[in-house]
Amino acid sequence: MTYCLGVLLAEGLVLASDSRSNAGVDQIASVRKLNLMPPATDRVIAIQSAGNLATSQAVVTSLHEAFGSGDGARDLRLAKTMFEVAGIVGARLREVVAADEKFVEPYGDPNASFLVSGQILGEAPRLFQIYSAGNSIEATVRSPFLQIGETKYGKPILDRVLTASTPLNETARLVLLSFDATMRSNLSVGLPIDLLIYRGDSFSTANLVTVEDGDPYWNTLRRTYSQGLTALVSSLPPPPPAWGA
Amino acid sequence: MTYCLGVLLAEGLVLASDSRSNAGVDQIASVRKLNLMPPATDRVIAIQSAGNLATSQAVVTSLHEAFGSGDGARDLRLAKTMFEVAGIVGARLREVVAADEKFVEPYGDPNASFLVSGQILGEAPRLFQIYSAGNSIEATVRSPFLQIGETKYGKPILDRVLTASTPLNETARLVLLSFDATMRSNLSVGLPIDLLIYRGDSFSTANLVTVEDGDPYWNTLRRTYSQGLTALVSSLPPPPPAWGA
């Protein structure tokens, strides 16, 4: 399983992906699911992936190799907007699945899905989810975050607190807490977490960090939050006496 | 969809079920999914249900009608332990599914699952989950809560805060917050919530309450929690400066 989360904010983007890949009980590996296209001065493009690893790697690797090639159908260096980028990723996904599915289906699901985000000069940062069907939806101010993979455990804290105007650094806390909630409940989502805090108009991905087991900030955040949540629940008003508690 | 939650505590039990029943887009009804067997001085037995409504109602209604009948295979009045009660519910489920499944399957899933809980004189309160297969697992001090239906959204807050030694009235708050998290994310789980706070050795279900839309405690609890959570996240330590936030 996988958990990938992307948040579109007034200040930029916060992206995070776990690294657990498991194909049955005897194969558990650590895999990077947050991929960046090669550096370019006028664009930052990130692709987060979930689903069949062979499919998602074929899509991402072929786009990485085509970057700067001049091949109009695949070269994300030539895309004029992030919407065009999302369309190219979806088209590659359809091609890979069409080529592989009849061979893969006897063994499992060949499908994959993606979060595609970043910024192209002249646009604000944008964030898309590419469905297995190859079509896509875009995050907006009203729906500022998108998730793929094991999405449910980590959603309530985002629903309660996150808005498009939440600052980058507070969003980073929420994103990590959303991952912590998921990892406590589902062992197939695991550390390390790749985290990119992208400030709009910076066109820099220098901030990409990997949160490993034992990371001091990760440990402090989780402990402080759990203690604070326990204290918060204790401080809430008790039920009416007639309810019998 | 459905969400049912049962918690086994040192002080007793807290049970809650939503009331939304939907079979397709044009049929949404309110249904009681927390059922109590008839009153008896030496036992309290509650059955919470999820899954196919015809199946779950057939199981619960037939057991209700057989209560006190003297039919050893079905009469929960004669059961000596809650483990025996769980076995009878599982056996009824198997009978109902065996009788109906070939007729029902063309239209949908005939399966159901249950939380069975309560207390029989001479035992402490106990809580079981009955799987669709008719077998069961029991809650323990290490795993004090069991869920059926739409379980994921409401699980993180329980995982973080709840233990078997949490007091009844604090558990009631957590249970309602777990429902609030679920209902915010899944429209097919809806009010009213049936809530029973059962104090061990009371052999009384007089505290069964129905939390309706507009209930003042429900509204206060949700608002106070959301405000507190937002303040808590803001108070957490910010990420290291090198992370770029």
Short mmCIF file of C-alpha atoms in Angstrom, two decimals:
data_model
loop_
_atom_site.label_atom_id
_atom_site.label_comp_id
_atom_site.label_asym_id
_atom_site.label_seq_id
_atom_site.Cartn_x
_atom_site.Cartn_y
_atom_site.Cartn_z
CA MET A 1 0.00 0.00 0.00
CA THR A 2 0.96 3.62 -0.31
CA TYR A 3 -0.03 7.00 0.99
CA CYS A 4 0.67 10.13 -1.06
CA LEU A 5 -0.66 13.56 -0.18
CA GLY A 6 -0.46 16.87 -2.03
CA VAL A 7 -1.64 20.23 -0.69
CA LEU A 8 -2.13 23.37 -2.78
CA LEU A 9 -1.77 26.56 -0.73
CA ALA A 10 -1.71 30.27 -1.32
CA GLU A 11 2.00 30.08 -0.36
CA GLY A 12 2.93 27.07 -2.47
CA LEU A 13 2.75 23.29 -2.26
CA VAL A 14 3.41 20.66 0.39
CA LEU A 15 3.92 17.14 -0.95
CA ALA A 16 4.57 13.94 0.97
CA SER A 17 4.82 10.26 0.10
CA ASP A 18 5.60 7.18 2.13
CA SER A 19 8.17 4.62 0.91
CA ARG A 20 6.72 1.19 1.63
CA SER A 21 6.33 -1.15 -1.29
CA ASN A 22 4.95 -4.58 -0.65
CA ALA A 23 4.05 -7.29 -3.10
CA GLY A 24 2.85 -10.11 -0.89
CA VAL A 25 4.19 -11.04 2.50
CA ASP A 26 7.76 -11.79 1.50
CA GLN A 27 8.61 -8.68 -0.47
CA ILE A 28 8.75 -5.45 1.45
CA ALA A 29 11.00 -2.80 0.03
CA SER A 30 11.57 0.89 0.34
CA VAL A 31 10.74 2.81 -2.81
CA ARG A 32 10.72 6.51 -3.65
CA LYS A 33 7.20 7.50 -4.62
CA LEU A 34 7.84 11.23 -4.84
CA ASN A 35 9.71 11.85 -8.09
CA LEU A 36 10.99 15.14 -9.43
CA MET A 37 11.59 15.85 -13.09
CA PRO A 38 15.11 17.17 -13.86
CA PRO A 39 15.87 20.73 -12.71
CA ALA A 40 14.90 23.58 -15.05
CA THR A 41 14.80 27.32 -14.40
CA ASP A 42 11.22 27.80 -15.58
CA ARG A 43 9.47 24.79 -14.05
CA VAL A 44 9.23 22.40 -11.13
CA ILE A 45 7.34 19.17 -11.77
CA ALA A 46 6.70 16.49 -9.13
CA ILE A 47 4.98 13.14 -9.72
CA GLN A 48 3.79 11.05 -6.76
CA SER A 49 2.63 7.53 -7.50
CA ALA A 50 0.46 4.74 -6.09
CA GLY A 51 -0.64 1.37 -7.39
CA ASN A 52 1.26 -1.16 -9.50
CA LEU A 53 4.96 -0.32 -9.10
CA ALA A 54 6.02 -1.60 -12.54
CA THR A 55 3.33 0.56 -14.17
CA SER A 56 4.09 3.69 -12.15
CA GLN A 57 7.85 3.35 -12.63
CA ALA A 58 7.42 2.82 -16.39
CA VAL A 59 5.40 6.05 -16.60
CA VAL A 60 7.73 8.13 -14.44
CA THR A 61 10.99 6.77 -15.86
CA SER A 62 9.93 7.22 -19.47
CA LEU A 63 8.88 10.81 -18.78
CA HIS A 64 12.14 11.46 -16.95
CA GLU A 65 14.12 10.11 -19.90
CA ALA A 66 12.04 12.10 -22.40
CA PHE A 67 12.53 15.35 -20.45
CA GLY A 68 14.32 17.78 -22.79
CA SER A 69 14.22 15.34 -25.73
CA GLY A 70 12.00 17.56 -27.87
CA ASP A 71 9.45 14.76 -28.29
CA GLY A 72 6.26 16.83 -28.17
CA ALA A 73 4.08 13.94 -27.02
CA ARG A 74 6.22 13.13 -23.97
CA ASP A 75 8.58 15.99 -23.22
CA LEU A 76 7.38 17.73 -20.04
CA ARG A 77 10.07 20.37 -20.70
CA LEU A 78 7.90 21.62 -23.58
CA ALA A 79 4.54 21.66 -21.75
CA LYS A 80 3.12 25.19 -21.54
CA THR A 81 0.90 24.60 -18.51
CA MET A 82 0.59 22.14 -15.63
CA PHE A 83 -2.73 21.06 -17.16
CA GLU A 84 -0.78 19.96 -20.23
CA VAL A 85 1.66 18.10 -17.94
CA ALA A 86 -1.26 16.27 -16.30
CA GLY A 87 -2.56 15.31 -19.74
CA ILE A 88 0.82 13.91 -20.80
CA VAL A 89 1.14 11.83 -17.62
CA GLY A 90 -2.39 10.47 -18.12
CA ALA A 91 -1.65 9.59 -21.75
CA ARG A 92 1.56 7.76 -20.78
CA LEU A 93 -0.35 5.85 -18.13
CA ARG A 94 -2.92 4.74 -20.71
CA GLU A 95 -0.15 3.61 -23.08
CA VAL A 96 1.69 1.62 -20.41
CA VAL A 97 -1.47 -0.05 -19.13
CA ALA A 98 -2.65 -0.84 -22.67
CA ALA A 99 0.70 -2.49 -23.45
CA ASP A 100 0.98 -4.49 -20.20
CA GLU A 101 -2.45 -5.22 -18.80
CA LYS A 102 -3.19 -8.52 -20.50
CA PHE A 103 0.13 -9.90 -19.29
CA VAL A 104 -0.15 -8.48 -15.77
CA GLU A 105 -3.79 -9.19 -14.92
CA PRO A 106 -3.27 -12.91 -14.16
CA TYR A 107 -0.92 -11.78 -11.35
CA GLY A 108 -2.66 -8.65 -10.05
CA ASP A 109 -3.98 -5.19 -10.79
CA PRO A 110 -1.90 -3.36 -13.43
CA ASN A 111 -3.33 0.08 -12.59
CA ALA A 112 -1.62 3.08 -11.04
CA SER A 113 -2.59 6.61 -10.08
CA PHE A 114 -0.62 9.81 -9.62
CA LEU A 115 -0.49 13.22 -8.05
CA VAL A 116 1.11 15.65 -10.50
CA SER A 117 2.06 19.06 -9.20
CA GLY A 118 4.45 21.93 -9.57
CA GLN A 119 4.74 25.28 -11.25
CA ILE A 120 5.51 26.50 -14.75
CA LEU A 121 6.68 30.12 -15.17
CA GLY A 122 3.65 32.30 -15.85
CA GLU A 123 1.29 30.16 -13.77
CA ALA A 124 0.67 29.79 -10.03
CA PRO A 125 1.52 26.38 -8.52
CA ARG A 126 -1.04 23.70 -9.44
CA LEU A 127 -1.90 20.20 -8.27
CA PHE A 128 -3.68 17.38 -10.16
CA GLN A 129 -4.74 13.83 -9.42
CA ILE A 130 -4.46 11.41 -12.35
CA TYR A 131 -6.91 8.55 -12.06
CA SER A 132 -6.18 5.02 -13.27
CA ALA A 133 -8.35 5.90 -16.28
CA GLY A 134 -5.80 8.58 -17.26
CA ASN A 135 -8.17 11.51 -16.72
CA SER A 136 -7.59 14.02 -13.95
CA ILE A 137 -9.00 16.43 -11.41
CA GLU A 138 -7.38 19.61 -10.11
CA ALA A 139 -7.11 20.88 -6.53
CA THR A 140 -8.78 24.23 -5.85
CA VAL A 141 -9.12 26.67 -2.97
CA ARG A 142 -12.25 24.76 -1.86
CA SER A 143 -10.55 21.35 -2.09
CA PRO A 144 -6.92 22.18 -1.38
CA PHE A 145 -5.62 18.66 -0.84
CA LEU A 146 -5.58 15.46 -2.90
CA GLN A 147 -4.67 11.96 -1.73
CA ILE A 148 -3.92 8.61 -3.37
CA GLY A 149 -3.44 5.16 -1.85
CA GLU A 150 -4.51 4.53 1.75
CA THR A 151 -6.37 7.82 2.12
CA LYS A 152 -8.94 7.40 4.88
CA TYR A 153 -7.04 7.32 8.19
CA GLY A 154 -5.18 10.54 7.39
CA LYS A 155 -8.14 12.53 6.11
CA PRO A 156 -10.03 13.67 9.26
CA ILE A 157 -7.26 15.92 10.61
CA LEU A 158 -6.96 17.59 7.21
CA ASP A 159 -10.73 18.04 6.91
CA ARG A 160 -10.87 19.71 10.31
CA VAL A 161 -7.91 22.07 10.17
CA LEU A 162 -6.47 22.60 6.68
CA THR A 163 -7.51 25.40 4.32
CA ALA A 164 -5.83 26.88 1.26
CA SER A 165 -4.67 29.81 3.40
CA THR A 166 -2.93 27.67 6.03
CA PRO A 167 0.78 28.68 6.10
CA LEU A 168 3.38 26.30 4.62
CA ASN A 169 4.99 25.45 7.93
CA GLU A 170 1.71 24.70 9.69
CA THR A 171 0.64 22.60 6.70
CA ALA A 172 3.86 20.60 6.97
CA ARG A 173 2.91 19.71 10.56
CA LEU A 174 -0.59 18.66 9.48
CA VAL A 175 0.77 16.60 6.62
CA LEU A 176 3.14 14.71 8.93
CA LEU A 177 0.34 14.14 11.47
CA SER A 178 -1.83 12.80 8.66
CA PHE A 179 0.94 10.33 7.83
CA ASP A 180 1.36 9.40 11.48
CA ALA A 181 -2.37 8.63 11.75
CA THR A 182 -2.13 6.44 8.65
CA MET A 183 0.97 4.57 9.72
CA ARG A 184 -0.44 3.81 13.17
CA SER A 185 -3.42 2.09 11.54
CA ASN A 186 -1.92 0.51 8.42
CA LEU A 187 1.41 -1.30 8.59
CA SER A 188 1.72 -1.28 4.80
CA VAL A 189 2.36 2.49 4.89
CA GLY A 190 5.84 3.11 6.27
CA LEU A 191 8.79 5.44 6.82
CA PRO A 192 10.75 7.13 5.42
CA ILE A 193 8.49 9.95 4.26
CA ASP A 194 9.68 12.11 1.37
CA LEU A 195 8.53 15.66 2.05
CA LEU A 196 8.77 18.66 -0.24
CA ILE A 197 7.79 22.09 0.98
CA TYR A 198 7.70 24.17 -2.20
CA ARG A 199 7.41 27.93 -1.85
CA GLY A 200 5.57 29.43 -4.83
CA ASP A 201 7.74 31.22 -7.42
CA SER A 202 10.94 29.82 -5.92
CA PHE A 203 11.38 27.25 -8.74
CA SER A 204 13.56 25.34 -6.31
CA THR A 205 13.23 21.82 -4.92
CA ALA A 206 16.26 22.17 -2.67
CA ASN A 207 14.00 21.63 0.36
CA LEU A 208 13.18 18.00 -0.40
CA VAL A 209 13.78 16.11 2.86
CA THR A 210 13.52 12.48 3.86
CA VAL A 211 11.98 11.90 7.28
CA GLU A 212 13.58 8.71 8.58
CA ASP A 213 12.79 6.60 11.60
CA GLY A 214 14.29 8.40 14.61
CA ASP A 215 14.17 11.86 13.03
CA PRO A 216 14.12 14.19 16.08
CA TYR A 217 11.50 16.56 14.67
CA TRP A 218 9.22 13.69 13.68
CA ASN A 219 9.47 12.17 17.16
CA THR A 220 8.86 15.49 18.91
CA LEU A 221 5.89 16.30 16.69
CA ARG A 222 4.19 12.96 17.24
CA ARG A 223 4.73 12.97 20.99
CA THR A 224 3.65 16.59 21.47
CA TYR A 225 0.54 16.03 19.38
CA SER A 226 -0.56 12.86 21.16
CA GLN A 227 -0.09 14.49 24.56
CA GLY A 228 -1.93 17.61 23.41
CA LEU A 229 -4.80 15.59 21.95
CA THR A 230 -5.25 13.59 25.15
CA ALA A 231 -5.30 16.82 27.16
CA LEU A 232 -7.75 18.38 24.70
CA VAL A 233 -10.21 15.49 24.94
CA SER A 234 -10.01 15.62 28.75
CA SER A 235 -10.77 19.33 28.67
CA LEU A 236 -13.93 18.98 26.55
CA PRO A 237 -17.30 19.34 28.27
CA PRO A 238 -18.61 16.03 29.68
CA PRO A 239 -21.87 14.55 28.40
CA PRO A 240 -25.13 15.58 30.15
CA PRO A 241 -25.70 13.69 33.45
CA ALA A 242 -28.84 12.06 31.96
CA TRP A 243 -26.60 10.18 29.54
CA GLY A 244 -25.32 8.10 32.40
CA ALA A 245 -21.62 8.69 32.23
CA MET B 1 -22.97 2.40 4.72
CA THR B 2 -22.86 2.16 8.48
CA TYR B 3 -20.56 2.90 11.35
CA CYS B 4 -20.87 0.94 14.61
CA LEU B 5 -18.39 1.19 17.46
CA GLY B 6 -18.14 -0.72 20.71
CA VAL B 7 -15.69 0.00 23.54
CA LEU B 8 -14.93 -2.34 26.45
CA LEU B 9 -13.71 -0.48 29.52
CA ALA B 10 -12.84 -1.25 33.10
CA GLU B 11 -15.98 0.76 34.03
CA GLY B 12 -18.33 -0.82 31.47
CA LEU B 13 -19.23 -0.42 27.81
CA VAL B 14 -19.82 2.47 25.43
CA LEU B 15 -21.73 1.55 22.27
CA ALA B 16 -22.70 3.78 19.37
CA SER B 17 -24.26 3.24 15.95
CA ASP B 18 -25.29 5.61 13.20
CA SER B 19 -28.73 5.34 11.56
CA ARG B 20 -28.21 5.85 7.84
CA SER B 21 -29.40 3.08 5.57
CA ASN B 22 -28.96 3.50 1.87
CA ALA B 23 -29.67 1.07 -0.89
CA GLY B 24 -28.80 2.98 -4.04
CA VAL B 25 -29.26 6.68 -4.65
CA ASP B 26 -33.03 6.86 -4.25
CA GLN B 27 -33.47 5.03 -0.96
CA ILE B 28 -32.08 6.69 2.12
CA ALA B 29 -33.76 5.83 5.36
CA SER B 30 -33.10 6.05 9.06
CA VAL B 31 -32.72 2.68 10.72
CA ARG B 32 -31.85 1.64 14.27
CA LYS B 33 -28.65 -0.38 14.16
CA LEU B 34 -28.19 -0.65 17.94
CA ASN B 35 -30.66 -3.25 19.18
CA LEU B 36 -31.25 -4.36 22.75
CA MET B 37 -32.65 -7.72 23.71
CA PRO B 38 -35.69 -7.55 26.08
CA PRO B 39 -34.97 -6.44 29.66
CA ALA B 40 -33.94 -9.11 32.14
CA THR B 41 -32.56 -8.75 35.65
CA ASP B 42 -29.51 -10.95 35.06
CA ARG B 43 -28.39 -9.83 31.62
CA VAL B 44 -28.00 -6.95 29.18
CA ILE B 45 -27.42 -7.91 25.55
CA ALA B 46 -26.86 -5.40 22.72
CA ILE B 47 -26.46 -6.25 19.04
CA GLN B 48 -25.13 -3.64 16.61
CA SER B 49 -25.34 -4.47 12.92
CA ALA B 50 -23.79 -3.57 9.56
CA GLY B 51 -24.16 -4.94 6.05
CA ASN B 52 -27.26 -6.22 4.28
CA LEU B 53 -30.25 -4.83 6.18
CA ALA B 54 -32.59 -7.72 5.38
CA THR B 55 -30.00 -10.20 6.67
CA SER B 56 -29.17 -8.25 9.83
CA GLN B 57 -32.83 -7.59 10.64
CA ALA B 58 -33.69 -11.27 10.13
CA VAL B 59 -30.97 -12.27 12.60
CA VAL B 60 -31.83 -9.66 15.23
CA THR B 61 -35.61 -9.99 14.96
CA SER B 62 -35.59 -13.78 15.17
CA LEU B 63 -33.36 -13.63 18.25
CA HIS B 64 -35.59 -10.99 19.81
CA GLU B 65 -38.67 -13.14 19.20
CA ALA B 66 -36.92 -16.25 20.55
CA PHE B 67 -35.84 -14.46 23.75
CA GLY B 68 -37.40 -16.33 26.65
CA SER B 69 -38.90 -18.98 24.37
CA GLY B 70 -36.88 -21.82 25.89
CA ASP B 71 -35.47 -22.79 22.45
CA GLY B 72 -31.94 -23.74 23.47
CA ALA B 73 -30.49 -23.09 20.02
CA ARG B 74 -31.77 -19.51 19.81
CA ASP B 75 -32.85 -18.27 23.22
CA LEU B 76 -30.33 -15.70 24.42
CA ARG B 77 -32.17 -15.72 27.78
CA LEU B 78 -30.68 -19.18 28.41
CA ALA B 79 -27.09 -18.42 27.38
CA LYS B 80 -24.69 -18.82 30.30
CA THR B 81 -21.94 -16.55 28.98
CA MET B 82 -21.55 -13.74 26.46
CA PHE B 83 -19.30 -16.08 24.49
CA GLU B 84 -22.31 -18.39 24.10
CA VAL B 85 -24.39 -15.38 23.00
CA ALA B 86 -21.80 -14.55 20.33
CA GLY B 87 -21.92 -18.16 19.12
CA ILE B 88 -25.71 -18.10 18.82
CA VAL B 89 -25.68 -14.84 16.86
CA GLY B 90 -23.02 -16.25 14.52
CA ALA B 91 -25.02 -19.45 14.01
CA ARG B 92 -28.21 -17.48 13.20
CA LEU B 93 -26.25 -15.38 10.72
CA ARG B 94 -25.00 -18.51 8.96
CA GLU B 95 -28.56 -19.91 8.78
CA VAL B 96 -30.04 -16.70 7.38
CA VAL B 97 -27.28 -16.28 4.79
CA ALA B 98 -27.48 -19.95 3.77
CA ALA B 99 -31.24 -19.62 3.24
CA ASP B 100 -31.14 -16.33 1.33
CA GLU B 101 -27.81 -15.95 -0.44
CA LYS B 102 -28.60 -17.58 -3.76
CA PHE B 103 -31.69 -15.37 -4.11
CA VAL B 104 -29.99 -12.18 -2.95
CA GLU B 105 -26.63 -12.37 -4.74
CA PRO B 106 -27.99 -11.25 -8.15
CA TYR B 107 -28.95 -7.95 -6.44
CA GLY B 108 -26.08 -7.43 -4.03
CA ASP B 109 -24.06 -8.72 -1.10
CA PRO B 110 -26.19 -10.76 1.35
CA ASN B 111 -23.62 -10.59 4.16
CA ALA B 112 -23.84 -8.79 7.49
CA SER B 113 -21.63 -8.39 10.53
CA PHE B 114 -22.34 -7.58 14.16
CA LEU B 115 -20.98 -6.25 17.42
CA VAL B 116 -22.43 -8.28 20.27
CA SER B 117 -21.91 -6.98 23.78
CA GLY B 118 -23.33 -6.81 27.25
CA GLN B 119 -23.11 -8.55 30.57
CA ILE B 120 -24.47 -11.75 32.07
CA LEU B 121 -24.58 -12.02 35.88
CA GLY B 122 -21.38 -13.69 37.08
CA GLU B 123 -19.25 -12.26 34.26
CA ALA B 124 -17.73 -8.86 33.62
CA PRO B 125 -19.05 -6.95 30.57
CA ARG B 126 -17.78 -8.40 27.27
CA LEU B 127 -17.69 -7.32 23.64
CA PHE B 128 -17.47 -9.45 20.48
CA GLN B 129 -17.33 -8.82 16.76
CA ILE B 130 -19.18 -11.40 14.62
CA TYR B 131 -17.71 -11.66 11.14
CA SER B 132 -19.78 -12.37 8.03
CA ALA B 133 -18.44 -15.93 8.31
CA GLY B 134 -20.24 -16.30 11.65
CA ASN B 135 -17.07 -16.65 13.72
CA SER B 136 -16.03 -14.00 16.20
CA ILE B 137 -13.27 -12.14 18.01
CA GLU B 138 -13.43 -10.62 21.49
CA ALA B 139 -12.24 -7.21 22.68
CA THR B 140 -9.54 -7.24 25.35
CA VAL B 141 -7.64 -4.76 27.50
CA ARG B 142 -5.05 -4.50 24.71
CA SER B 143 -7.68 -4.01 21.97
CA PRO B 144 -10.51 -2.34 23.84
CA PHE B 145 -12.58 -1.21 20.84
CA LEU B 146 -14.17 -2.97 17.86
CA GLN B 147 -15.69 -1.36 14.77
CA ILE B 148 -17.85 -2.51 11.86
CA GLY B 149 -18.87 -0.70 8.67
CA GLU B 150 -17.01 2.46 7.62
CA THR B 151 -14.23 2.07 10.19
CA LYS B 152 -11.20 3.97 8.96
CA TYR B 153 -11.96 7.68 9.34
CA GLY B 154 -12.95 7.28 12.99
CA LYS B 155 -10.04 5.06 14.04
CA PRO B 156 -7.07 7.45 14.46
CA ILE B 157 -8.52 9.41 17.40
CA LEU B 158 -9.30 6.14 19.20
CA ASP B 159 -5.83 4.74 18.51
CA ARG B 160 -4.21 7.84 19.95
CA VAL B 161 -6.23 8.42 23.10
CA LEU B 162 -8.41 5.48 24.14
CA THR B 163 -7.35 2.75 26.57
CA ALA B 164 -9.35 0.21 28.57
CA SER B 165 -8.90 2.42 31.63
CA THR B 166 -10.33 5.58 30.05
CA PRO B 167 -13.38 6.65 32.11
CA LEU B 168 -16.87 6.15 30.68
CA ASN B 169 -17.63 9.82 30.26
CA GLU B 170 -14.33 10.60 28.52
CA THR B 171 -14.87 7.57 26.28
CA ALA B 172 -18.31 8.88 25.33
CA ARG B 173 -16.64 12.09 24.09
CA LEU B 174 -14.09 10.09 22.06
CA VAL B 175 -16.79 7.89 20.58
CA LEU B 176 -18.81 10.91 19.43
CA LEU B 177 -15.68 12.55 17.99
CA SER B 178 -14.94 9.31 16.12
CA PHE B 179 -18.44 9.50 14.62
CA ASP B 180 -18.00 13.16 13.77
CA ALA B 181 -14.75 12.38 11.90
CA THR B 182 -16.54 9.62 9.97
CA MET B 183 -19.60 11.68 9.08
CA ARG B 184 -17.51 14.59 7.84
CA SER B 185 -15.79 12.29 5.35
CA ASN B 186 -18.55 9.84 4.39
CA LEU B 187 -22.05 11.10 3.64
CA SER B 188 -23.45 7.57 3.90
CA VAL B 189 -22.92 7.61 7.68
CA GLY B 190 -25.49 9.91 9.28
CA LEU B 191 -27.32 11.13 12.36
CA PRO B 192 -29.01 10.24 14.60
CA ILE B 193 -26.46 8.30 16.64
CA ASP B 194 -27.76 5.76 19.14
CA LEU B 195 -25.45 5.86 22.16
CA LEU B 196 -25.47 3.56 25.15
CA ILE B 197 -23.20 4.22 28.11
CA TYR B 198 -23.43 1.03 30.15
CA ARG B 199 -21.96 1.03 33.65
CA GLY B 200 -20.73 -2.45 34.59
CA ASP B 201 -22.93 -4.40 37.03
CA SER B 202 -25.82 -1.94 36.62
CA PHE B 203 -27.81 -4.33 34.39
CA SER B 204 -29.63 -1.27 33.15
CA THR B 205 -29.97 0.18 29.65
CA ALA B 206 -31.94 3.19 30.84
CA ASN B 207 -29.15 5.46 29.56
CA LEU B 208 -29.71 4.72 25.88
CA VAL B 209 -29.84 8.12 24.15
CA THR B 210 -30.40 9.22 20.59
CA VAL B 211 -28.16 12.07 19.46
CA GLU B 212 -30.17 13.97 16.86
CA ASP B 213 -29.18 16.77 14.52
CA GLY B 214 -29.13 19.97 16.58
CA ASP B 215 -28.45 18.24 19.90
CA PRO B 216 -26.81 20.98 22.01
CA TYR B 217 -24.13 18.72 23.53
CA TRP B 218 -23.22 17.27 20.13
CA ASN B 219 -22.87 20.77 18.66
CA THR B 220 -20.81 22.06 21.58
CA LEU B 221 -18.54 19.03 21.55
CA ARG B 222 -17.81 19.26 17.82
CA ARG B 223 -17.20 23.00 17.88
CA THR B 224 -15.00 22.92 21.00
CA TYR B 225 -12.96 20.04 19.59
CA SER B 226 -12.37 21.61 16.19
CA GLN B 227 -11.30 24.89 17.78
CA GLY B 228 -9.06 23.06 20.24
CA LEU B 229 -7.48 20.96 17.50
CA THR B 230 -6.72 24.00 15.34
CA ALA B 231 -5.11 25.71 18.36
CA LEU B 232 -3.17 22.54 19.20
CA VAL B 233 -1.70 22.22 15.69
CA SER B 234 -0.70 25.91 15.75
CA SER B 235 1.06 25.37 19.07
CA LEU B 236 3.18 22.44 17.87
CA PRO B 237 6.87 23.05 17.17
CA PRO B 238 7.52 24.23 13.58
CA PRO B 239 9.67 22.13 11.23
CA PRO B 240 13.44 22.78 11.20
CA PRO B 241 14.41 25.85 9.11
CA ALA B 242 16.33 23.62 6.68
CA TRP B 243 13.03 22.06 5.64
CA GLY B 244 12.14 25.32 3.91
CA ALA B 245 8.89 26.24 5.59
#
